[in-house]
PDB file of C-alpha atoms in Angstrom:
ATOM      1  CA  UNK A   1       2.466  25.789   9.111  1.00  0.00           C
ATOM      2  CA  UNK A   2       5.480  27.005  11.386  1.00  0.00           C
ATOM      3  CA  UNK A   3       7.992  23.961  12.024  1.00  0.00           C
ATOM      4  CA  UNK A   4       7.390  24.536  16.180  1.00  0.00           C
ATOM      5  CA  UNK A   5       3.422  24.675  15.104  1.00  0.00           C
ATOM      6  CA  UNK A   6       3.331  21.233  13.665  1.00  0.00           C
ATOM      7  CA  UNK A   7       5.422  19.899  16.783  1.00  0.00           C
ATOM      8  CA  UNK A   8       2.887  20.991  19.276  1.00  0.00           C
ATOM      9  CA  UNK A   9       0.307  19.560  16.850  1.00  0.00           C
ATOM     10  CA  UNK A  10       2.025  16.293  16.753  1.00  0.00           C
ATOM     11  CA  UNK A  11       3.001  15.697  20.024  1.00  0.00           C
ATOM     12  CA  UNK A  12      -0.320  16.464  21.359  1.00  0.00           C
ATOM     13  CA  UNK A  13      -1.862  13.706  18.992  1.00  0.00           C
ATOM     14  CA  UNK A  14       0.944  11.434  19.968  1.00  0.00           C
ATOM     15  CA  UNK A  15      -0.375  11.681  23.535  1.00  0.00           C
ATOM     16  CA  UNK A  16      -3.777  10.376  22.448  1.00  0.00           C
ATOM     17  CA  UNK A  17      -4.848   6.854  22.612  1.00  0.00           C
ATOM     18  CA  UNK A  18      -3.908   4.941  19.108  1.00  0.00           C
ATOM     19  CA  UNK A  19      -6.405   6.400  16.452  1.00  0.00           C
ATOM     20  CA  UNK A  20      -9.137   4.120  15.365  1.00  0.00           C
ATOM     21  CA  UNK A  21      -8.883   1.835  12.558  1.00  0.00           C
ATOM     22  CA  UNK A  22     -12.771   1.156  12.490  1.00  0.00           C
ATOM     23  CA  UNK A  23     -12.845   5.121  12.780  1.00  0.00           C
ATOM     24  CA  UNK A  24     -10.769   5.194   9.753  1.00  0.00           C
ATOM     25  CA  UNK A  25     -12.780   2.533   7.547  1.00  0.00           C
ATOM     26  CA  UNK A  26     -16.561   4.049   8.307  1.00  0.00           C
ATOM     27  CA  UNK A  27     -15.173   7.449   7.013  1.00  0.00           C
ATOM     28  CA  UNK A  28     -13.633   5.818   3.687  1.00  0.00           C
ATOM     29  CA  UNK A  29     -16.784   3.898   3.310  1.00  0.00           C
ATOM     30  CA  UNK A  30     -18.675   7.023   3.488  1.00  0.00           C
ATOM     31  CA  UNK A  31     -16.509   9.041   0.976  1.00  0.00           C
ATOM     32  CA  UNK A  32     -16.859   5.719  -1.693  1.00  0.00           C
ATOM     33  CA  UNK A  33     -20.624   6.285  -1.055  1.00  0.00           C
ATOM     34  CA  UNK A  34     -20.492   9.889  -1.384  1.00  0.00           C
ATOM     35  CA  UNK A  35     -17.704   9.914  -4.799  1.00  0.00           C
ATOM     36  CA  UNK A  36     -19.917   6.874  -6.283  1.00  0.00           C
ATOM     37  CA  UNK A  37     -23.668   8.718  -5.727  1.00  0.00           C
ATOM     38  CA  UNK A  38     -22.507  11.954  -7.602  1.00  0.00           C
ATOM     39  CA  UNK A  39     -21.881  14.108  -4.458  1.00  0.00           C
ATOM     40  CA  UNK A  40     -18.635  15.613  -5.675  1.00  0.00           C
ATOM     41  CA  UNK A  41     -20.229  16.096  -9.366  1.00  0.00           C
ATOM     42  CA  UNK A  42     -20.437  19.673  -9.571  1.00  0.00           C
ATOM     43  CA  UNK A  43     -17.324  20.833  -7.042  1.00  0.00           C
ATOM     44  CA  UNK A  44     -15.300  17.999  -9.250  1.00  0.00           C
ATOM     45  CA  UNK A  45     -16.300  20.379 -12.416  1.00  0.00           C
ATOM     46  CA  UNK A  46     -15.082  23.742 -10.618  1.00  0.00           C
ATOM     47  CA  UNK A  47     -11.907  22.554  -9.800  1.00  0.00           C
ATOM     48  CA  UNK A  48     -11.426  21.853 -13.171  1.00  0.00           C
ATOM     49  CA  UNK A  49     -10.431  17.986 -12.010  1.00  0.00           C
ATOM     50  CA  UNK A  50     -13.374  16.371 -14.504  1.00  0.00           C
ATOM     51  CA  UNK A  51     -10.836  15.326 -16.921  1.00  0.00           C
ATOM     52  CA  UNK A  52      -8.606  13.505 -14.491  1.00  0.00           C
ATOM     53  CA  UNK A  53     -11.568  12.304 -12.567  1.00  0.00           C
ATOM     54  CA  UNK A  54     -13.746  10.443 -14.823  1.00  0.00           C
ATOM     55  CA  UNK A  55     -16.682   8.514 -14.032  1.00  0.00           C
ATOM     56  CA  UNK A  56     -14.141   5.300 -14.357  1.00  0.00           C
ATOM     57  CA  UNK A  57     -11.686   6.672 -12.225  1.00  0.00           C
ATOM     58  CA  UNK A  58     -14.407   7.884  -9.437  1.00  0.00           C
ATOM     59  CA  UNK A  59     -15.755   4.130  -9.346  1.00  0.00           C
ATOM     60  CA  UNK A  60     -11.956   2.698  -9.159  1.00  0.00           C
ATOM     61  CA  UNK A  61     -10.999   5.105  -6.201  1.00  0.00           C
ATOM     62  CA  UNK A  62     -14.286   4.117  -4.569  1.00  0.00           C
ATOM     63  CA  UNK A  63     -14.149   0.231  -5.054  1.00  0.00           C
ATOM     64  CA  UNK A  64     -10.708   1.084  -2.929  1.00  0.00           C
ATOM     65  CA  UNK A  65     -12.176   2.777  -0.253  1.00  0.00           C
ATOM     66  CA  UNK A  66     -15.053   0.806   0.445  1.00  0.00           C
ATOM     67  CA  UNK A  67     -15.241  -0.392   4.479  1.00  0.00           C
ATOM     68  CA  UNK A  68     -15.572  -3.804   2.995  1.00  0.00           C
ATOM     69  CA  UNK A  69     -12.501  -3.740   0.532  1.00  0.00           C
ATOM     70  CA  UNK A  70     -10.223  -2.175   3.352  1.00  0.00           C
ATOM     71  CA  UNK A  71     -11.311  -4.387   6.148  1.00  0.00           C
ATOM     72  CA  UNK A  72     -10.197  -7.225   3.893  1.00  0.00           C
ATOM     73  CA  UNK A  73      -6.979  -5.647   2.966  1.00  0.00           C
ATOM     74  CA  UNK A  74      -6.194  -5.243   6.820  1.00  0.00           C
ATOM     75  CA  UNK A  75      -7.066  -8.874   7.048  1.00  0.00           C
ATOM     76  CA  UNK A  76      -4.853 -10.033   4.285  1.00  0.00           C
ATOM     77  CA  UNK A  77      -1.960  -7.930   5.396  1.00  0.00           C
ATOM     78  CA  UNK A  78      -1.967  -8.474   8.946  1.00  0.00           C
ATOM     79  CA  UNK A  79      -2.762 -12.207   8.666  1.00  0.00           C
ATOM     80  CA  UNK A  80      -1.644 -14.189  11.524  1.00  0.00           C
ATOM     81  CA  UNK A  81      -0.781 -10.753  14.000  1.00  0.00           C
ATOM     82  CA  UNK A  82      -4.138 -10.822  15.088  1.00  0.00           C
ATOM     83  CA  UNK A  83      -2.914 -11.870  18.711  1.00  0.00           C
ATOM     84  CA  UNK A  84      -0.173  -9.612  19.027  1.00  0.00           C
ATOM     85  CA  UNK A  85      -0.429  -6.263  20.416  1.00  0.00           C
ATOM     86  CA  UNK A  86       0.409  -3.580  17.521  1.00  0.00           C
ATOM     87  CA  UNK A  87       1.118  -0.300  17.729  1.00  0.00           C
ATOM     88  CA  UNK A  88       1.400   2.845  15.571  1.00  0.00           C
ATOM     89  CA  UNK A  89       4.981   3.596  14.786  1.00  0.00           C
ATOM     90  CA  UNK A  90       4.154   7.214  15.235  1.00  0.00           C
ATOM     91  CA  UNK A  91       4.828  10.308  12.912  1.00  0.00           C
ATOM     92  CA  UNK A  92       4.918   8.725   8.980  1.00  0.00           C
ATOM     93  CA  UNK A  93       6.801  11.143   6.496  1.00  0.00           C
ATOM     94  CA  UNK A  94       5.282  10.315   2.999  1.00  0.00           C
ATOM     95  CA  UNK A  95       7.824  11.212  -0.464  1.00  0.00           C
ATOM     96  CA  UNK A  96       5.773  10.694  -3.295  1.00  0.00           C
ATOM     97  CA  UNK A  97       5.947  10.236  -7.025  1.00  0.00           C
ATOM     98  CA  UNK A  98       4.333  12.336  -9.277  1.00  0.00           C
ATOM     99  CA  UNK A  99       3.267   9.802 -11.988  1.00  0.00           C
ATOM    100  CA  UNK A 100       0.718   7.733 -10.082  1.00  0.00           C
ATOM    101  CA  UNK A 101      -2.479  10.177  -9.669  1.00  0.00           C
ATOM    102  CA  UNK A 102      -3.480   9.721  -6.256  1.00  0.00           C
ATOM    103  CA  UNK A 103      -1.079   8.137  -4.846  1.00  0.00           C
ATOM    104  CA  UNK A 104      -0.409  10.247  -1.990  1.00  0.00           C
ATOM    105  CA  UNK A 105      -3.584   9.353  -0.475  1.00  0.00           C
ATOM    106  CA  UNK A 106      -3.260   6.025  -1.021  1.00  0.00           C
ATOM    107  CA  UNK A 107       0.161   6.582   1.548  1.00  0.00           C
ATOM    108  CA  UNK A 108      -1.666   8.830   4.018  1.00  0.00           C
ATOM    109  CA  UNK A 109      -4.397   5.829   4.120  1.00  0.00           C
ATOM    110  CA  UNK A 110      -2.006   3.301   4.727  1.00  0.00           C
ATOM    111  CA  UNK A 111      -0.737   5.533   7.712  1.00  0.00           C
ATOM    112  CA  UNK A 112      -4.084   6.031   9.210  1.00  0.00           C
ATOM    113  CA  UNK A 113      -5.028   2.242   9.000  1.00  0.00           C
ATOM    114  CA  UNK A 114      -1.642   1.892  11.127  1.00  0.00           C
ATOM    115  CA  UNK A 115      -2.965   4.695  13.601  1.00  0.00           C
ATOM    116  CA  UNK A 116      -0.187   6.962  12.198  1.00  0.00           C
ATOM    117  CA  UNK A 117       0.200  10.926  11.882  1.00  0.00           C
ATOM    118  CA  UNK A 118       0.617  11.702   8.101  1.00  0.00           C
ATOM    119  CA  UNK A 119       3.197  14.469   7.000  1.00  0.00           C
ATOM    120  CA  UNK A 120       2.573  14.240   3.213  1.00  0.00           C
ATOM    121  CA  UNK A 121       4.958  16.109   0.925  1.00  0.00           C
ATOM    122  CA  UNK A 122       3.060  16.514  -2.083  1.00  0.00           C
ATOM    123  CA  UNK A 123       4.624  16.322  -5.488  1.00  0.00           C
ATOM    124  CA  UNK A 124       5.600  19.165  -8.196  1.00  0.00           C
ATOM    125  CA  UNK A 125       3.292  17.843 -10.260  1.00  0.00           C
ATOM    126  CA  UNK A 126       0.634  16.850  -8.470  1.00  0.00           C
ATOM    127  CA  UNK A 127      -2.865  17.211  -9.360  1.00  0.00           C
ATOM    128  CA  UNK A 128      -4.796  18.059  -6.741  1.00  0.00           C
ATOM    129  CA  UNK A 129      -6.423  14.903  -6.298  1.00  0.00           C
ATOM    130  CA  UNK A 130      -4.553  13.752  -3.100  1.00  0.00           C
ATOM    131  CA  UNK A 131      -5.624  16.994  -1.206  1.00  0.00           C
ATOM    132  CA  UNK A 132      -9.030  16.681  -2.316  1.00  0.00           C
ATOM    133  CA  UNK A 133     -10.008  13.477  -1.136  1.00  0.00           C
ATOM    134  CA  UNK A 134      -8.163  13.960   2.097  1.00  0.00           C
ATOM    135  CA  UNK A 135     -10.007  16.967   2.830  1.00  0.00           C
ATOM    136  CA  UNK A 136     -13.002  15.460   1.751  1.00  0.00           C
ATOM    137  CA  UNK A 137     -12.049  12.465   4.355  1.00  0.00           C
ATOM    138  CA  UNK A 138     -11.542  15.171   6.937  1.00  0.00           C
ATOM    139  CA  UNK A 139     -14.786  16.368   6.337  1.00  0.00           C
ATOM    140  CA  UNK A 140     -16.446  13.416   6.731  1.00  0.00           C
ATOM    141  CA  UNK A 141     -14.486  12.751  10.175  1.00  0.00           C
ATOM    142  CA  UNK A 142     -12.989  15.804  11.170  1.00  0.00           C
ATOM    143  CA  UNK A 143     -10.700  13.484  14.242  1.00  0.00           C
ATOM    144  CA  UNK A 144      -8.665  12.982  11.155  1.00  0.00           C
ATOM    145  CA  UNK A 145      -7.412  16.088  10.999  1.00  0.00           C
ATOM    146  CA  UNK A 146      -5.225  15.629  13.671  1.00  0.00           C
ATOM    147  CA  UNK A 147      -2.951  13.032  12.104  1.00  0.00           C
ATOM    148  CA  UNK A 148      -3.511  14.587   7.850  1.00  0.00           C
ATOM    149  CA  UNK A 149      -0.854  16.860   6.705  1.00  0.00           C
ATOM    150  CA  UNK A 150      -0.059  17.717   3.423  1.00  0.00           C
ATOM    151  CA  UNK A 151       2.970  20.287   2.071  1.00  0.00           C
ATOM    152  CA  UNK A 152       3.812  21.676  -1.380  1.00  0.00           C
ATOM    153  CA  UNK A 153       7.852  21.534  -0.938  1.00  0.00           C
ATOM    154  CA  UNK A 154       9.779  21.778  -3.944  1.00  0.00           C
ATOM    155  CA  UNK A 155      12.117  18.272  -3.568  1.00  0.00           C
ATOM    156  CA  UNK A 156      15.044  20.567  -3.909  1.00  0.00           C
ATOM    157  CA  UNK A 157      14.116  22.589  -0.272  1.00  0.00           C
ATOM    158  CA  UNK A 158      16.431  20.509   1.885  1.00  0.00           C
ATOM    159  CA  UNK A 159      16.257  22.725   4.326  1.00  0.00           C
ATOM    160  CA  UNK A 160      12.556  22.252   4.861  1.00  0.00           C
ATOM    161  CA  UNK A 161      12.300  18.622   3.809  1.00  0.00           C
ATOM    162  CA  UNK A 162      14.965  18.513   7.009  1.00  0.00           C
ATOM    163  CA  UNK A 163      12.381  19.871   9.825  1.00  0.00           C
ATOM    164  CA  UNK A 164       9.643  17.261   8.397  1.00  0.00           C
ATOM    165  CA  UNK A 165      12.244  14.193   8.797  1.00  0.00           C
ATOM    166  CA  UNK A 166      13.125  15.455  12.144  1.00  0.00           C
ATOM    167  CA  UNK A 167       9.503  14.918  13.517  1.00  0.00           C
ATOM    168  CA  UNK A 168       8.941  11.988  11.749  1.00  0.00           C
ATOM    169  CA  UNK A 169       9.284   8.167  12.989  1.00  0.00           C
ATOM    170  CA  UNK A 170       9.061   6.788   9.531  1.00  0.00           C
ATOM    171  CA  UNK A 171       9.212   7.807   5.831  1.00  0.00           C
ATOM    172  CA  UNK A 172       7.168   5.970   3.114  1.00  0.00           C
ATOM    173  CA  UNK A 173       9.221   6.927   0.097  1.00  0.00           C
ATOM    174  CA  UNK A 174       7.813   6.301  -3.452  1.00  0.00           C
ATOM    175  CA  UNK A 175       9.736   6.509  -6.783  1.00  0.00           C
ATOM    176  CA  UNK A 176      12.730   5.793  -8.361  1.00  0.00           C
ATOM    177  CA  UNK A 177      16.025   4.948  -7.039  1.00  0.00           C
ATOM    178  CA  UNK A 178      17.590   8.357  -6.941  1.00  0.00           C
ATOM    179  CA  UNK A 179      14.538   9.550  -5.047  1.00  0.00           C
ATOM    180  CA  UNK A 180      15.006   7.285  -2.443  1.00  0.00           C
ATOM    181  CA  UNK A 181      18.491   7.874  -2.237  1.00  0.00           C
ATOM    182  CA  UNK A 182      18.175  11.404  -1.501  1.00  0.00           C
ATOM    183  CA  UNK A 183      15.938  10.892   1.552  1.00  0.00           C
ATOM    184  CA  UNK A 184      18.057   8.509   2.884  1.00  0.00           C
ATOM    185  CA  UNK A 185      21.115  10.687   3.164  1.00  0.00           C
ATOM    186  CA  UNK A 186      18.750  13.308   4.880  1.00  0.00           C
ATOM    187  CA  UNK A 187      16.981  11.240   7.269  1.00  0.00           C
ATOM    188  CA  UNK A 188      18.649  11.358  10.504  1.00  0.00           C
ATOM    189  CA  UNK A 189      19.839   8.209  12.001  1.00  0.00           C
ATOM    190  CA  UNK A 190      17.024   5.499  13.764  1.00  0.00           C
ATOM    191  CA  UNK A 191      14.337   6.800  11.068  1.00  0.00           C
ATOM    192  CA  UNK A 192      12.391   4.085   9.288  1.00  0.00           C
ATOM    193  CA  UNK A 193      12.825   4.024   5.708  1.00  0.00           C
ATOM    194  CA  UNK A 194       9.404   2.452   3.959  1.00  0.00           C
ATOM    195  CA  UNK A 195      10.632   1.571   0.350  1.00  0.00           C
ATOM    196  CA  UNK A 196       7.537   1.661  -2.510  1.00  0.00           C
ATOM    197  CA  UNK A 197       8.344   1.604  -5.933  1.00  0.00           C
ATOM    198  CA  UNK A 198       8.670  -1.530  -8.927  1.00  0.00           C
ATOM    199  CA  UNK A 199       9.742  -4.904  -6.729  1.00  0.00           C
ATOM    200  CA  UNK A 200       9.030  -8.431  -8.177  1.00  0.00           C
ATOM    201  CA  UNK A 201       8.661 -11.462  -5.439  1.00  0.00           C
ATOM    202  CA  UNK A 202       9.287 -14.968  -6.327  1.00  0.00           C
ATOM    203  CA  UNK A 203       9.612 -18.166  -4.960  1.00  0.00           C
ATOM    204  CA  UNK A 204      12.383 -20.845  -5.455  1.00  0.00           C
ATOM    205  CA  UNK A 205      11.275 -24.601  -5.736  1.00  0.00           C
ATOM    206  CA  UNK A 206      14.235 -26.628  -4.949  1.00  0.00           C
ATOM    207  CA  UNK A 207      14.097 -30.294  -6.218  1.00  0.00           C
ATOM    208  CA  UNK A 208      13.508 -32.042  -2.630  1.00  0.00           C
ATOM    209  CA  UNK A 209      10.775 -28.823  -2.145  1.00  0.00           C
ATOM    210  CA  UNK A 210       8.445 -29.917  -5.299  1.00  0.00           C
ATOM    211  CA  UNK A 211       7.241 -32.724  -3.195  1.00  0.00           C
ATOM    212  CA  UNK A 212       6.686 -30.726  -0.674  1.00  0.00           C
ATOM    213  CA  UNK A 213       3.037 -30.417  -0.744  1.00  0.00           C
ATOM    214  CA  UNK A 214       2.773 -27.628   3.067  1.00  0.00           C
ATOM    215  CA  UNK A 215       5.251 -25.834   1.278  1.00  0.00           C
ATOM    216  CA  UNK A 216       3.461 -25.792  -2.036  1.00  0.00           C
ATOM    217  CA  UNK A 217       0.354 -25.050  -0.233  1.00  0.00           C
ATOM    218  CA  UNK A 218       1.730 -22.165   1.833  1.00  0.00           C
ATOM    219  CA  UNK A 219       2.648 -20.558  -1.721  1.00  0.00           C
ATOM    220  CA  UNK A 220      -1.045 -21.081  -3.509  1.00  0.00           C
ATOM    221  CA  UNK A 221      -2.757 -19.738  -0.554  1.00  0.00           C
ATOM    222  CA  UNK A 222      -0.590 -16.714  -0.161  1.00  0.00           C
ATOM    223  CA  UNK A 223      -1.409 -15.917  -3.930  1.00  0.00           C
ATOM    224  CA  UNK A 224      -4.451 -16.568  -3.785  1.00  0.00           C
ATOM    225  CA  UNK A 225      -5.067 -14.248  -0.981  1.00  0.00           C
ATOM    226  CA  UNK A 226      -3.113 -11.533  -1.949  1.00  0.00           C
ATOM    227  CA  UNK A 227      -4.090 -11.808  -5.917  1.00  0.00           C
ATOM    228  CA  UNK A 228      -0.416 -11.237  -6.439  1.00  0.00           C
ATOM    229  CA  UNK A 229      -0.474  -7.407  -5.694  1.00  0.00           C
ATOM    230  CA  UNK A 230       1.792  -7.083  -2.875  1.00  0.00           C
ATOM    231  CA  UNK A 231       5.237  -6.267  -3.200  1.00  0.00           C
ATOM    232  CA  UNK A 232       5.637  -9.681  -0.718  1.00  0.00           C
ATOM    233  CA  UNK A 233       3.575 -11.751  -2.606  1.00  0.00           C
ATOM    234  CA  UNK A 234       4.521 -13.968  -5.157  1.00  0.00           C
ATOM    235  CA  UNK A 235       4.882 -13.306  -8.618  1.00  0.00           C
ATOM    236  CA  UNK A 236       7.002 -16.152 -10.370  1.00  0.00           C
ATOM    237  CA  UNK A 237       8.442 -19.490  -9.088  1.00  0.00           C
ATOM    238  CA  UNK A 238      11.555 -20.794 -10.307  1.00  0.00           C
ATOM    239  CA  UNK A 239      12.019 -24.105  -9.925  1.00  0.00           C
ATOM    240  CA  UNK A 240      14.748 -26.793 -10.215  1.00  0.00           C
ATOM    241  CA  UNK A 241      13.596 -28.714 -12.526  1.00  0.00           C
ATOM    242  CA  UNK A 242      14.069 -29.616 -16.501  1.00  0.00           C
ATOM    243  CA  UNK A 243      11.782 -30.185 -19.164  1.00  0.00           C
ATOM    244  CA  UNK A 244       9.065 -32.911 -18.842  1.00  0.00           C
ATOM    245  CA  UNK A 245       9.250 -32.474 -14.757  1.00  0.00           C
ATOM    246  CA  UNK A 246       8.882 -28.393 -15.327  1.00  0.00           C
ATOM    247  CA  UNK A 247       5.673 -28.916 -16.748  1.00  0.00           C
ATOM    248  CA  UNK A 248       4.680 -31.664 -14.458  1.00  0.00           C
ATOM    249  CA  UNK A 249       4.907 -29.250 -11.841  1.00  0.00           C
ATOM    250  CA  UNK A 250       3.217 -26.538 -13.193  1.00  0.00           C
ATOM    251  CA  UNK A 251       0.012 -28.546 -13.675  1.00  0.00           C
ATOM    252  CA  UNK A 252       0.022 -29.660 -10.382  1.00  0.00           C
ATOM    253  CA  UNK A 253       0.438 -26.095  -8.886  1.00  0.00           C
ATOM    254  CA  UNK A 254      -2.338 -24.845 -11.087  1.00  0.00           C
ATOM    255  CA  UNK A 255      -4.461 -27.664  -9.240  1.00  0.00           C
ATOM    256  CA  UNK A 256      -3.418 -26.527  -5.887  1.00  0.00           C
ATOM    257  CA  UNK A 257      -4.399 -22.753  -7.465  1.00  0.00           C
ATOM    258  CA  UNK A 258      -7.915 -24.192  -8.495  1.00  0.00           C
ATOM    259  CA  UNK A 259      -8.465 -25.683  -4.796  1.00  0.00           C
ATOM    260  CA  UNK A 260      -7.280 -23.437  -2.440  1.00  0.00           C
ATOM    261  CA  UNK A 261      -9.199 -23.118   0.573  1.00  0.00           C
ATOM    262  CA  UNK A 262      -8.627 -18.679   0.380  1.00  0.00           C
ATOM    263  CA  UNK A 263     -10.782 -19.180  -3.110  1.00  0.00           C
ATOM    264  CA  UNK A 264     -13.560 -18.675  -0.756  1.00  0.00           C
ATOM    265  CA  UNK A 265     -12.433 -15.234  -0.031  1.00  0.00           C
ATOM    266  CA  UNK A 266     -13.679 -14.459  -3.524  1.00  0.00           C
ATOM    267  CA  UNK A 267     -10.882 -14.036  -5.425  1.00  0.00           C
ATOM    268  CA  UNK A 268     -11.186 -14.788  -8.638  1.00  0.00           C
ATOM    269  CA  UNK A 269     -10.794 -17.935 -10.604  1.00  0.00           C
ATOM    270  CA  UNK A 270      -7.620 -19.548 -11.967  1.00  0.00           C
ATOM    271  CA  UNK A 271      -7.128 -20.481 -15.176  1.00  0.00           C
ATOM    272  CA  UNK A 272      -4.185 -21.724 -16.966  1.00  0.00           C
ATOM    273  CA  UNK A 273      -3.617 -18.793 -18.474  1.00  0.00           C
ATOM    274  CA  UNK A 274      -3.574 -17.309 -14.820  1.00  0.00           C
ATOM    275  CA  UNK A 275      -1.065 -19.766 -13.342  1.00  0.00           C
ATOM    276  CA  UNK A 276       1.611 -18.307 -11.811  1.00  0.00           C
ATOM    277  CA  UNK A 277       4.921 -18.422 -14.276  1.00  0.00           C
ATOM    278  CA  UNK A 278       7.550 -20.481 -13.213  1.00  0.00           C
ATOM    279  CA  UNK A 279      11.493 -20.604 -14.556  1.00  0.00           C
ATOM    280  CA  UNK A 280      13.414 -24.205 -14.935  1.00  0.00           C
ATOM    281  CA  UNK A 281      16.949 -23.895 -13.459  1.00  0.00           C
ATOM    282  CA  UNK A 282      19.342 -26.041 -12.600  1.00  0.00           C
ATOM    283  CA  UNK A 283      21.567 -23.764 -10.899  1.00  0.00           C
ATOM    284  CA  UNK A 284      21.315 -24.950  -6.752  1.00  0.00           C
ATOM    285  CA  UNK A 285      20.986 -20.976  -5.498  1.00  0.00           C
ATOM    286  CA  UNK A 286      18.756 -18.889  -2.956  1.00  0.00           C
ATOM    287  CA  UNK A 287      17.285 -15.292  -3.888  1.00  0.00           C
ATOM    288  CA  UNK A 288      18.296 -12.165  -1.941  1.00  0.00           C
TER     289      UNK A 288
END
């Protein structure tokens, strides 16, 4: 598509009222229906994509895009902005990595939930599962198409990768750090740069702050929620402490683990083998 093309295109959806998120959800729902019931069976086989999408992988992408597994993901992630008024941040740039199969729809989703256009820049080596499920999602609800764009740029194209972060608000960026690097020093200035790739999150205990049981709670009931898959949640605790009170502590999270009130989200159960790890220090510090 023509640079001045996808402008128009764009700017004319930017003009619309914020794109649905319930909109977005019943059409996902409907693809996980469609992927799971065998739909896709035989055009799966003629694109040749049998071998990367196995009957395992069908069910995982489906369990994802079930209404009921993104409605609960919106839930988690947008926990306590339910009063405030949000708003799409407007034209979202997605860089992907071409080791995680799918991965650029998984972006593009994200976008939509947000009420975002999607520019998605497709990787070298990607498989053709990305385009194929947004298409499929297209099909399904064709008011998507307005805000789904995919490209096959080579990464070494400034040029072009320079007319896509000109119309774009945002860029979801996923890879390593030399990846990132080079969008950054394209993007021009005021564009939001959406970092994915391999973060850890932890929490710091201080000594005063392991009797501090709202604290303590605050932590178990983020985990619990989030099952420890965010990039924000919490992976690890280090805590000041030393040897008999280290362990002390640790049983007494695990309990807080066990009871949390989000448990009734259905997450699963803890076990000590679950419970999150946690680091003795000494040293009085705060993390980045």
């Amino acid at each position: 598509m023509h640079s001045i093309d996808l402008e128009k295109k764009t700017a004319a959806a930017l003009e619309k009222p914020p794109l649905s998120r319930t909109v977005v959800m019943r059409a996902c729902g409907r693809l996980a229906g469609l992927l799971t019931g065998g739909a896709y069976d035989g055009e799966i086989r003629a694109r040749g994509l049998e071998k990367l999408l196995t009957r395992e992988r069908i069910c995982q992408a489906a369990s994802f895009l079930r209404e009921d597994t993104l409605e609960r993901r919106v839930k988690t992630e947008l926990l306590g902005l339910q009063n405030r008024f949000l708003m799409p941040l407007g034209v979202l740039m997605h860089v992907t990595a071409g080791n995680m199969t799918g991965i650029g729809a998984y972006s593009v989703l994200e976008g939509l939930l947000a009420g975002n256009i999607n520019l998605l820049k497709l990787s070298s080596e990607d498989d053709g599962l990305s385009v194929f499920l947004l298409q499929e999602l297209i099909r399904i609800e064709p008011v998507l198409a307005d805000y789904i764009y995919t490209f096959r740029i080579p990464s070494g194209d400034w040029a072009r990768l320079l007319k896509l972060l000109t119309l774009s608000d945002g860029v979801c960026t996923w890879g390593g750090d030399e990846a990132i690097r080079g969008i950054r020093s394209l993007a021009p200035a005021g564009t939001k740069l959406i970092e994915w790739g391999h973060r850890i999150s932890f929490a710091y205990v201080t000594e005063a702050g392991r009797s501090n049981g709202e604290a303590l709670q605050a932590i178990t009931d983020h985990m619990v929620r989030t099952s420890q898959l965010l990039c924000s949640s919490c992976q690890g605790i280090y805590v000041e402490a030393e040897g008999r009170e280290a362990v002390d502590f640790s049983r007494r999270f695990l309990r807080l683990l066990e009871h949390s009130p989000m448990r009734s989200m259905g997450i699963k159960k803890w076990d000590s083998g679950d419970a999150a790890p946690s680091g003795s220090t000494r040293r009085n510090w705060s993390p980045p």
